[in-house]
Structures are given as structure tokens and as C-alpha cells.
PDB file of C-alpha atoms in Angstrom:
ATOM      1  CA  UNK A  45       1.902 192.412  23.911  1.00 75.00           C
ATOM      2  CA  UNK A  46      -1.231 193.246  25.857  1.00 90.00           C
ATOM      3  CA  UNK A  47      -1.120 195.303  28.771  1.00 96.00           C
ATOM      4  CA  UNK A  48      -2.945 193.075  31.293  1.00 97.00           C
ATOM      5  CA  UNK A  49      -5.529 194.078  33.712  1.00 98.00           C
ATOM      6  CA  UNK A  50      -5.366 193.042  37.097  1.00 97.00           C
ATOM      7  CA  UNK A  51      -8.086 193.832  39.841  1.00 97.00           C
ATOM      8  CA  UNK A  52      -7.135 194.008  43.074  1.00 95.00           C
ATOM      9  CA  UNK A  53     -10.140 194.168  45.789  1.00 93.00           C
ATOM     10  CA  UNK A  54     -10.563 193.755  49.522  1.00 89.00           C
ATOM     11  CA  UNK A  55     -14.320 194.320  51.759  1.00 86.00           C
ATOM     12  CA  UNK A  56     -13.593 198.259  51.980  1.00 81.00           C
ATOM     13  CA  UNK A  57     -11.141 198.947  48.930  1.00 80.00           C
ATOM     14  CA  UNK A  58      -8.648 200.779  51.041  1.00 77.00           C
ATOM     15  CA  UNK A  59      -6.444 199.244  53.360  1.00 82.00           C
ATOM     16  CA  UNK A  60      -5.329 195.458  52.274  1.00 87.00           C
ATOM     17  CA  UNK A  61      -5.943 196.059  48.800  1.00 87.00           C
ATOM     18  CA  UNK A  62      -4.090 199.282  48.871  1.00 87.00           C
ATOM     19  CA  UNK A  63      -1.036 197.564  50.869  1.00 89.00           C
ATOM     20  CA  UNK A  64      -1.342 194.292  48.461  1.00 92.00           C
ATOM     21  CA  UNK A  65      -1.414 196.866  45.339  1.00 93.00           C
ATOM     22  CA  UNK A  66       2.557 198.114  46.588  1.00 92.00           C
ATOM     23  CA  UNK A  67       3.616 194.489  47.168  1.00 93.00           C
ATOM     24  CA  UNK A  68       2.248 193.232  43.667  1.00 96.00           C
ATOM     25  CA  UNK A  69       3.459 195.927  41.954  1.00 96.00           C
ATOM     26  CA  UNK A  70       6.832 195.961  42.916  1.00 96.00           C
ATOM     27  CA  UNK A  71       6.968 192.366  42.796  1.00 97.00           C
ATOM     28  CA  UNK A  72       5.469 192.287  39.093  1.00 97.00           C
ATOM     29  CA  UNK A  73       8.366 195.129  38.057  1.00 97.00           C
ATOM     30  CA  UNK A  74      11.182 192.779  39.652  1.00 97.00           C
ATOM     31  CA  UNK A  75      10.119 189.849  37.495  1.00 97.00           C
ATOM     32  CA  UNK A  76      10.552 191.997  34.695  1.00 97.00           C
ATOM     33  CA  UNK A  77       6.800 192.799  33.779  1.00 97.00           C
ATOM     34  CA  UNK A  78       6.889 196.592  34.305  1.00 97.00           C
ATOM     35  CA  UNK A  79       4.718 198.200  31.943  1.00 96.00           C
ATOM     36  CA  UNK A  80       3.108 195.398  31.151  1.00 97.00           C
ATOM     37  CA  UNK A  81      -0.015 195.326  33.397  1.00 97.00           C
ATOM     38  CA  UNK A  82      -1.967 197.844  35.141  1.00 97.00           C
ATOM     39  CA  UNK A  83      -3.899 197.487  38.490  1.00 97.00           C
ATOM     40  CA  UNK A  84      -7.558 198.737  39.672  1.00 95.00           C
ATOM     41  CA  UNK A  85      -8.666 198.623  43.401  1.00 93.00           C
ATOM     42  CA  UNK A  86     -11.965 197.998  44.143  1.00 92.00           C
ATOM     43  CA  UNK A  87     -14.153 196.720  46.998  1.00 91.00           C
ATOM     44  CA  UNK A  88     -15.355 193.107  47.321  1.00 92.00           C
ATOM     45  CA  UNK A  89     -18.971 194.028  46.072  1.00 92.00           C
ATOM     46  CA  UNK A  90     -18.314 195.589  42.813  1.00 95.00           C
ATOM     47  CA  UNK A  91     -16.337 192.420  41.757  1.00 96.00           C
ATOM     48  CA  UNK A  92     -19.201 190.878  39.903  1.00 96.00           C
ATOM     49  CA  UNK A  93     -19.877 194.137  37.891  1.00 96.00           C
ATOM     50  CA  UNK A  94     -16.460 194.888  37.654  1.00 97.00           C
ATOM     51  CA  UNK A  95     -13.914 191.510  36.848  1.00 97.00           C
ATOM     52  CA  UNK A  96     -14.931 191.331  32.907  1.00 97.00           C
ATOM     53  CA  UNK A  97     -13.021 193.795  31.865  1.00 96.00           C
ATOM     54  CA  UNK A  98     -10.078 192.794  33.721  1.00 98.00           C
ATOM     55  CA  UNK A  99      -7.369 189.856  32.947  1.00 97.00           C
ATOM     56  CA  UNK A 100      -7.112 188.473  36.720  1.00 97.00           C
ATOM     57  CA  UNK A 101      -8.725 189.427  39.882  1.00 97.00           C
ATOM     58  CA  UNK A 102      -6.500 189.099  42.940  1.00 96.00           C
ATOM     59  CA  UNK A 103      -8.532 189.545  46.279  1.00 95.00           C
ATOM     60  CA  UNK A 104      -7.119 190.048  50.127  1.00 93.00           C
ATOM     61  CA  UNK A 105     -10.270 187.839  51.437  1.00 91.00           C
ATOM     62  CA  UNK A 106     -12.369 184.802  50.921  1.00 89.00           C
ATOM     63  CA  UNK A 107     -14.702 185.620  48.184  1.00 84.00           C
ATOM     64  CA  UNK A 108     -18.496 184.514  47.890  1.00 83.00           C
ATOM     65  CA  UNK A 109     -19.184 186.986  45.024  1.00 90.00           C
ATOM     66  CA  UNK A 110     -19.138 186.110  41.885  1.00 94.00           C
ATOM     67  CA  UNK A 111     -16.164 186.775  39.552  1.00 96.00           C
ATOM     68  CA  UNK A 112     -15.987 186.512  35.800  1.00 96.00           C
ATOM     69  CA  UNK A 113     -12.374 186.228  35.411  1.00 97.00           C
ATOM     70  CA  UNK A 114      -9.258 183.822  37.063  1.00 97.00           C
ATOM     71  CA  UNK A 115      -9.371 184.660  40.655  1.00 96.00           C
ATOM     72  CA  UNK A 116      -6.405 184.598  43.262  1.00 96.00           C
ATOM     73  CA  UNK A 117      -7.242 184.219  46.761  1.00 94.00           C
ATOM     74  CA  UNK A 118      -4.061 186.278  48.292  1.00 94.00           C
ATOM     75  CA  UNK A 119      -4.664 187.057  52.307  1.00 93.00           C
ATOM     76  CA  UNK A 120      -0.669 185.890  52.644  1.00 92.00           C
ATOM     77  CA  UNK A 121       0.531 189.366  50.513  1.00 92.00           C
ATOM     78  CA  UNK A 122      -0.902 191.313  53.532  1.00 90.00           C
ATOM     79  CA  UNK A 123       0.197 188.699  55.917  1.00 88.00           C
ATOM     80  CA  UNK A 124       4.013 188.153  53.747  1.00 86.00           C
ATOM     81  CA  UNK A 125       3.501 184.585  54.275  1.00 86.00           C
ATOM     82  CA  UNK A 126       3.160 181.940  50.985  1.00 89.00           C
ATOM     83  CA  UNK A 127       3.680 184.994  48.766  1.00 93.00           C
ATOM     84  CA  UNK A 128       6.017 183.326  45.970  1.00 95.00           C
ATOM     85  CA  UNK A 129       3.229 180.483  45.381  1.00 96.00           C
ATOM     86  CA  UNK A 130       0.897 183.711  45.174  1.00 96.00           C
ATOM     87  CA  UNK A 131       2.989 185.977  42.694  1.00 97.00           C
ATOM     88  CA  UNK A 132       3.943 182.731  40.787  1.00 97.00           C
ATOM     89  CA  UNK A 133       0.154 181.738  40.418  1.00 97.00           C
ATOM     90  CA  UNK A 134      -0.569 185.221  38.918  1.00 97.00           C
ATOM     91  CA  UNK A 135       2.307 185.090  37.070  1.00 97.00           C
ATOM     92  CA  UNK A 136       1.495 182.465  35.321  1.00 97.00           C
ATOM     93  CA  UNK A 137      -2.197 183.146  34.765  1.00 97.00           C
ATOM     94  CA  UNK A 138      -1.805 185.906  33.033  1.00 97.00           C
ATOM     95  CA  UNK A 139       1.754 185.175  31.242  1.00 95.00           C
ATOM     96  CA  UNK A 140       2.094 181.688  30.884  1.00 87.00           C
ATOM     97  CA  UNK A 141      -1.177 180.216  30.254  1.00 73.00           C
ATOM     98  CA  UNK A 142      -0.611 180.180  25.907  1.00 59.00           C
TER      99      UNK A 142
ATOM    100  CA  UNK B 120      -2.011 207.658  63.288  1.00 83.00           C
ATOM    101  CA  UNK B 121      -1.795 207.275  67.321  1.00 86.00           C
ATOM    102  CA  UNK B 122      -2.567 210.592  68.341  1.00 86.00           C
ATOM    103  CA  UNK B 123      -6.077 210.490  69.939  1.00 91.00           C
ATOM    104  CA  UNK B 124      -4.263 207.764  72.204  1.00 93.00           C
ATOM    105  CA  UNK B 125      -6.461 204.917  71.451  1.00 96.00           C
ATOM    106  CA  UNK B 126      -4.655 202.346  73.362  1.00 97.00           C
ATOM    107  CA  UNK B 127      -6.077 199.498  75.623  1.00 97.00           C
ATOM    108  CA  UNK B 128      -3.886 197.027  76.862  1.00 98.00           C
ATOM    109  CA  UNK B 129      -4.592 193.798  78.625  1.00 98.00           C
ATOM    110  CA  UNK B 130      -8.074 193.719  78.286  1.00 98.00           C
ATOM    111  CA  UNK B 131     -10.688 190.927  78.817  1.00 97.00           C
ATOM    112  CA  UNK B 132     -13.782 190.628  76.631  1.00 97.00           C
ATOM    113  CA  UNK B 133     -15.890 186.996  75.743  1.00 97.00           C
ATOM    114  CA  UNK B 134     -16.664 187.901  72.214  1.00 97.00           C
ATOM    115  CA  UNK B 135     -15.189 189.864  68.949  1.00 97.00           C
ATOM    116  CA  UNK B 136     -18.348 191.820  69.204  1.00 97.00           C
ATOM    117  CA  UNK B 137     -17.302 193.278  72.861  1.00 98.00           C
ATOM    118  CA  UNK B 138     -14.169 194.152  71.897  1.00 98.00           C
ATOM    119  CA  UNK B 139     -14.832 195.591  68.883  1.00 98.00           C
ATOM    120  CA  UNK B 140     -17.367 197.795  70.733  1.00 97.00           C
ATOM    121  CA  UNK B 141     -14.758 198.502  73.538  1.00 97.00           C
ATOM    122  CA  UNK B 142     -12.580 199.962  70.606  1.00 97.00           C
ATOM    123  CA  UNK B 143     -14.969 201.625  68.420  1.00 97.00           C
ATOM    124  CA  UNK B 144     -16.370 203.702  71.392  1.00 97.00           C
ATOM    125  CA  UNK B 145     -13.281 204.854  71.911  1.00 97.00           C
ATOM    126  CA  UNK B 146     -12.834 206.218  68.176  1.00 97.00           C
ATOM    127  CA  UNK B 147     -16.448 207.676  68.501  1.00 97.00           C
ATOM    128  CA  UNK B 148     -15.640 209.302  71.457  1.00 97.00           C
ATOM    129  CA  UNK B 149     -12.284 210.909  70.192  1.00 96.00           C
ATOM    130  CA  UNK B 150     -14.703 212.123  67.701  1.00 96.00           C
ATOM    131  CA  UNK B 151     -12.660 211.258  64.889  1.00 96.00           C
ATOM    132  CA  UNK B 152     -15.327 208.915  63.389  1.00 96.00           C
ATOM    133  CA  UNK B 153     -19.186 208.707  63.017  1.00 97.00           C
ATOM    134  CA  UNK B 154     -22.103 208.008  65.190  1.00 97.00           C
ATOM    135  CA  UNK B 155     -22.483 204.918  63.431  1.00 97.00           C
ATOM    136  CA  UNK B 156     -19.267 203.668  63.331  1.00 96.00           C
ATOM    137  CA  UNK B 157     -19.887 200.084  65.572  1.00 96.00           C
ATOM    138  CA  UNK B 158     -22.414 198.884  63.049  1.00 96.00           C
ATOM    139  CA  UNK B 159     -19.986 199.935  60.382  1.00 94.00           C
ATOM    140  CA  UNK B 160     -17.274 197.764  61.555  1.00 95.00           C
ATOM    141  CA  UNK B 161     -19.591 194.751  63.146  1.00 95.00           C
ATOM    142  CA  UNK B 162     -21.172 195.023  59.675  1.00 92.00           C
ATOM    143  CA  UNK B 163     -18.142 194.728  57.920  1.00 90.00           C
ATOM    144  CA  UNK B 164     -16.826 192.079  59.882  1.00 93.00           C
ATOM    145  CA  UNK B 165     -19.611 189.843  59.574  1.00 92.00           C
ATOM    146  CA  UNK B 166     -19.343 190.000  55.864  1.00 89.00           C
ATOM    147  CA  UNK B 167     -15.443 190.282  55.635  1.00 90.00           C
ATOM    148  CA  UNK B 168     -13.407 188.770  58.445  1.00 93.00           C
ATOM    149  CA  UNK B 169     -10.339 190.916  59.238  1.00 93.00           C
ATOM    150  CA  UNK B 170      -8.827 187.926  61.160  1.00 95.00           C
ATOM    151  CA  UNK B 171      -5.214 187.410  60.480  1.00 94.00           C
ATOM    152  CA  UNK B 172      -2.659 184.393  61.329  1.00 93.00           C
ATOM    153  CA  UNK B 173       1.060 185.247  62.266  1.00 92.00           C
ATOM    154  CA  UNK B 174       3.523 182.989  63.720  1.00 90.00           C
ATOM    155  CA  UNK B 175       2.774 183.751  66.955  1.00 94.00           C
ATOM    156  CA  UNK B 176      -0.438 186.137  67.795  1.00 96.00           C
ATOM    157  CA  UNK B 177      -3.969 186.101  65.953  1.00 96.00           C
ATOM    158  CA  UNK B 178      -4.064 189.787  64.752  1.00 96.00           C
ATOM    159  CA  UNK B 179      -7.112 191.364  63.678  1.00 96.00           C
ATOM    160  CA  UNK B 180      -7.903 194.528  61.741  1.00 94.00           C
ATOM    161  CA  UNK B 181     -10.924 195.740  61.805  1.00 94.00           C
ATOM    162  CA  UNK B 182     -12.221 198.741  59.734  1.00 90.00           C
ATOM    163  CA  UNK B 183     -15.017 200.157  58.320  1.00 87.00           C
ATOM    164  CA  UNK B 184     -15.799 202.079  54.838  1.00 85.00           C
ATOM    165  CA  UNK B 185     -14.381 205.384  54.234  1.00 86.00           C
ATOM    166  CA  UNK B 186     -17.588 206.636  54.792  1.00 90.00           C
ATOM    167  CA  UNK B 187     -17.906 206.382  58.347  1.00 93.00           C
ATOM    168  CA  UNK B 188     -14.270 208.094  59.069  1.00 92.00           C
ATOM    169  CA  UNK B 189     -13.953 211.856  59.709  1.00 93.00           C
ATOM    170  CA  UNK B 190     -10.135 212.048  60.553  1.00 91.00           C
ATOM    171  CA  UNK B 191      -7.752 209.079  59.945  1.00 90.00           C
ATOM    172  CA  UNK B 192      -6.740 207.357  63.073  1.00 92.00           C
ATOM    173  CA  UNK B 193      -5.667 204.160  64.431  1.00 93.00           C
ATOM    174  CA  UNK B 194      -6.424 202.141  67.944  1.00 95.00           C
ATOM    175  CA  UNK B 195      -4.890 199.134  69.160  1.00 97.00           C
ATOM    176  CA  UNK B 196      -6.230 196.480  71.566  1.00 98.00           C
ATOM    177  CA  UNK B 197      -4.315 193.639  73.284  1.00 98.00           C
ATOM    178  CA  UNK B 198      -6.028 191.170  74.996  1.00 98.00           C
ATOM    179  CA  UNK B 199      -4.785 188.582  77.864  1.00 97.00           C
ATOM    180  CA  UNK B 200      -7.135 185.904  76.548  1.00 97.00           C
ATOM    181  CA  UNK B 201      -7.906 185.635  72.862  1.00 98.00           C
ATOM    182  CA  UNK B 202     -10.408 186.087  71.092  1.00 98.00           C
ATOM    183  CA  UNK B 203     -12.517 184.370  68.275  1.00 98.00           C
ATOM    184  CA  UNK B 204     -12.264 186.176  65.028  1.00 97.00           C
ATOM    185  CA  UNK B 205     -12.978 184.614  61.365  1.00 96.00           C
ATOM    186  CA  UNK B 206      -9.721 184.685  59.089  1.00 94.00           C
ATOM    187  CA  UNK B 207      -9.630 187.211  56.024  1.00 92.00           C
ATOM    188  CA  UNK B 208      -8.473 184.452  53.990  1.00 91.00           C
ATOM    189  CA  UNK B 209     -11.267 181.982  54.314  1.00 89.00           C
ATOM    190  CA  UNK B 210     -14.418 182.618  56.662  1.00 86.00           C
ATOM    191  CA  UNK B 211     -14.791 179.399  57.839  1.00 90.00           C
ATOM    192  CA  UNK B 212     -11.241 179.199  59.785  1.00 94.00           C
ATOM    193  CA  UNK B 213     -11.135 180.874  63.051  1.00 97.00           C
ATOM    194  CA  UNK B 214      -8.701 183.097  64.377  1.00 96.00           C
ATOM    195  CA  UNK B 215      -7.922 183.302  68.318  1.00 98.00           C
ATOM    196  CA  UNK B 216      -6.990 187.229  68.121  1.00 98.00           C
ATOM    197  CA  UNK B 217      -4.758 188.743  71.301  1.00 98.00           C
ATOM    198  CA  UNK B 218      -4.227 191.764  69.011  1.00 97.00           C
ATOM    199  CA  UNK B 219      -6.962 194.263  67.323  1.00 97.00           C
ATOM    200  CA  UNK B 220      -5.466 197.094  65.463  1.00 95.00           C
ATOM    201  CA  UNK B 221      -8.883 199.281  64.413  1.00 95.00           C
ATOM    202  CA  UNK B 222      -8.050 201.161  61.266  1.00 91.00           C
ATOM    203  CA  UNK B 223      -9.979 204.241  60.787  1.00 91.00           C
ATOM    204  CA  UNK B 224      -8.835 205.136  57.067  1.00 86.00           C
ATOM    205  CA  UNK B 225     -10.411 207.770  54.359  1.00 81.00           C
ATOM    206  CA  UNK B 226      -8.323 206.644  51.629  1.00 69.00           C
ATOM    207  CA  UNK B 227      -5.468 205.656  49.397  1.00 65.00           C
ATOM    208  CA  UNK B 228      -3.140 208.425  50.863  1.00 66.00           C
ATOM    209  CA  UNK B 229      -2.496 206.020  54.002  1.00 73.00           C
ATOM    210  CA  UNK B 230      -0.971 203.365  51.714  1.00 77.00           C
ATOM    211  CA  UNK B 231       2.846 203.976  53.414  1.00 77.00           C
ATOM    212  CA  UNK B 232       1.476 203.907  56.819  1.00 78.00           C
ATOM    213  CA  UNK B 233      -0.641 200.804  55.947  1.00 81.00           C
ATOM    214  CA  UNK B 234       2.511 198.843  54.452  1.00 83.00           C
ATOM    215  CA  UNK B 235       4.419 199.527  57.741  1.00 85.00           C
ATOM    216  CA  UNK B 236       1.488 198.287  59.809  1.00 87.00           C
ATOM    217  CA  UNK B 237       0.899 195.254  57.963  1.00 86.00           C
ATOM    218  CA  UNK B 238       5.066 194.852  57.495  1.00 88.00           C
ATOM    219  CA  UNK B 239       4.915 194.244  61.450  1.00 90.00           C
ATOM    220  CA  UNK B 240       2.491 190.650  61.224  1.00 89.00           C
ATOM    221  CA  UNK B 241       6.156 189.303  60.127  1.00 88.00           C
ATOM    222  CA  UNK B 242       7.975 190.375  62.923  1.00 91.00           C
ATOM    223  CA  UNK B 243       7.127 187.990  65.718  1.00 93.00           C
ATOM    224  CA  UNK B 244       9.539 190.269  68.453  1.00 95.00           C
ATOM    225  CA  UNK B 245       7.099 193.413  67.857  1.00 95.00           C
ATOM    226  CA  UNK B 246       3.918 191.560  68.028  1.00 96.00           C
ATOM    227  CA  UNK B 247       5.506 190.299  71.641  1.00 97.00           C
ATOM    228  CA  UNK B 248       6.117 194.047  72.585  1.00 97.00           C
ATOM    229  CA  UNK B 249       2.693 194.650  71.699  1.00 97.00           C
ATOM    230  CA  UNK B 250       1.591 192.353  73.647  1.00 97.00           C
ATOM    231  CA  UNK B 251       3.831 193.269  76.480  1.00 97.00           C
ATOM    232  CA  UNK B 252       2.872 196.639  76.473  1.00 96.00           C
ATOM    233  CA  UNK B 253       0.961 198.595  79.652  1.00 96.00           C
ATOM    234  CA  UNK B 254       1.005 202.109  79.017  1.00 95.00           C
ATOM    235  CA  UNK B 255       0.677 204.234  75.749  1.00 95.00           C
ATOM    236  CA  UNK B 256       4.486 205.614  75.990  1.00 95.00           C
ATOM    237  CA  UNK B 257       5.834 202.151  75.455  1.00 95.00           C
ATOM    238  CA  UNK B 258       3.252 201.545  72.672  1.00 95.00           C
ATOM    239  CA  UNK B 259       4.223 205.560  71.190  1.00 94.00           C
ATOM    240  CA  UNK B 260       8.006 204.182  71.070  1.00 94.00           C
ATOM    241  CA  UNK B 261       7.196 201.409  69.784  1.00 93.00           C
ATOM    242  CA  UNK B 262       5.010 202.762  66.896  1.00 91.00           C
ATOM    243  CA  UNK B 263       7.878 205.537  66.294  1.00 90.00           C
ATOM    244  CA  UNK B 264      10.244 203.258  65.852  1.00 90.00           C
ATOM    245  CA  UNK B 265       8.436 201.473  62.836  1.00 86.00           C
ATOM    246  CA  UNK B 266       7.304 204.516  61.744  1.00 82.00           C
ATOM    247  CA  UNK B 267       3.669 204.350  62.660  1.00 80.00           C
TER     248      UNK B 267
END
């Protein structure tokens, strides 16, 4: 199986998207993916350039750039609030979309 | 992360802007940051919204690129009346804020002190302490205690 490529960003690409990188992570590895995806942190501005190479792009805040692969809006990981509709929407974007 | 004692509690201001500026001077003058640092954050903040809901307080978390940081440090802000900040989540919703934490942060190293922070916009009884607070002791005991 592909290793899938997720791309986490927030506006300065090193405080929500650093703490939402932990919580995804770990999260990921409990549903039994670990191994099977790597993640990338980068700021909000390099999304455009950056989110074709990757699988998903999972971002801390609103975005208005734009983003060439399936994007998850996911302020509530920082916030821990609506995070199992969050995980389960990038769960299944980028495991159970076949 | 507390150490230049960048605390202000109770404060009044009209707008984000003035409180923001309240805070940032504070970081400039601590000298752990750069000249520049206001336009840094105001920048940033116009662009991405660090406005956050909880259950019970509008939090915000303002910060600016690595760039403008010398030392890592952090500054809190409570306010008696909130507020106006845009939410992280989705520009157009506002935020009424009571508490700024300003996040002065070089890099990925921060990443355990950054999970406890942001662990603490789920507990409603510390936001209330927060808010409670007068005096940087209390806030110090506080912060120890979650292991800021």
C-alpha cells in the first residue's frame, strides 16, 4: 500500500500546525495506520506550490489559497472540539475513498 | 515560557489592534523579540485570525513568523470586556476574546509546550482561573501546574 502524504499547514507553520501534527499522528497510529502516512508542515502560503505532491492537506485555519488536493478544514484539533468528525473525514479521504 | 513576566490582567482596550499593541510592546520591550514585531503580528492577524471558541471564554493566540522572535517567550492578556477577534477556523465568524495568549515561538522544538497550552482551551476551570487572576504569582502557579 502507498504511504500517504498528508500536509499539515497553519499562517506561520509553527505553533497549530505543530500541535495538530502530535494530535493527528497519534490519532492516525491508534486507528491502526502507523507507517502508513507521513506528514509535512508548512505555512498557509506555500499551500498552492506545495499540496500536489501530497495525498490530503489538513489546515488549522480558513483557507483562501488555493489547494490542489482534498482539503480538511481542522481549527477543532487545536481547539479538541468536533475532532472524531475531523480524523474520520481524513480517514476516509485518504483510506476509504476506492 | 513565562519568564520575562509578560502578564496583564484585567485590562480594557476597544479594539484587537490595542490590545495586541498593549502585548507586543511588552515582548519588544523584554527584548526578546524584534523592532518590528506589532506589524508582524497585526499582519498576521489580518491575514490569519488566531481567534479561538471554547466553552466558555473567546481565546486568542496571536503570533508572528519565526522571523521576528529572538528568544521564545509567551505573554498572556485577560481582559474584563471582550474583545472582537476573527475565528481561525473561518474569517468571517467573530470571536469576543477575554483571553490573548501572544506566542513568541522560533520553532518546532516548542511542540510539548504548545500541546499543553492549547490542551488548556478544554478545560473550562483553568480558563476561569485565568480569568480570575490579578497578579503574576497566581498566573506562575497556575502555568506550573500545567506545565507551562
Amino acid at each position: 500500500m502507498a504511504i500517504k502524504r498528508i500536509l499539515l499547514c497553519c499562517g506561520t507553520g509553527v505553533a497549530t500546525s505543530t500541535v495538530a501534527n502530535k494530535r493527528l499522528e497519534a490519532e492516525l497510529n491508534q486507528r491502526g495506520y502507523k507507517g502508513q502516512f507521513t506528514i509535512s508542515q508548512c505555512k498557509a502560503v506555500e499551500v498552492p506550490a506545495k499540496s500536489g505532491n501530497f495525498d490530503i492537506c489538513v489546515s488549522t485555519l480558513a483557507m483562501s489559497y488555493k489547494c490542489e488536493c482534498p482539503l480538511v478544514i481542522a481549527t477543532g484539533i487545536i481547539l479538541n472540539r468536533g475532532t472524531k468528525e475531523i480524523y474520520d473525514q481524513v480517514e476516509k479521504i485518504l483510506w476509504k475513498s476506492e | 515560557m513565562f519568564d520575562k513576566k509578560i502578564t496583564l490582567f484585567h485590562q480594557h482596550a476597544e479594539t484587537k489592534e490595542q490590545a495586541l499593541e498593549m502585548l507586543a510592546n511588552r515582548f519588544i520591550a523584554a527584548g526578546v523579540v524584534k523592532d518590528t514585531y506589532l506589524e508582524g503580528i497585526l499582519k498576521r492577524e489580518s491575514v490569519f485570525p488566531t481567534g479561538l471558541f471554547t466553552d466558555t471564554y473567546g481565546v486568542a493566540i496571536p503570533h508572528a513568523d519565526s522571523d521576528y522572535v529572538y528568544e521564545n517567550q509567551l505573554g498572556v492578556m485577560t481582559l474584563d470586556e471582550p474583545v472582537d477577534f476573527n475565528y481561525m477556523g473561518n474569517a468571517g465568524e467573530i470571536v469576543p476574546v477575554r483571553i490573548i495568549i501572544m506566542m513568541a515561538v522560533q520553532g518546532h522544538d516548542q511542540v510539548d509546550m504548545l500541546m499543553k497550552l492549547m490542551s488548556i482551551f478544554a478545560e473550562p476551570e483553568v480558563l476561569q482561573e485565568i480569568i480570575d487572576c490579578n497578579d503574576y504569582e497566581t498566573f506562575a502557579e497556575i502555568a506550573k501546574r500545567i506545565g507551562l
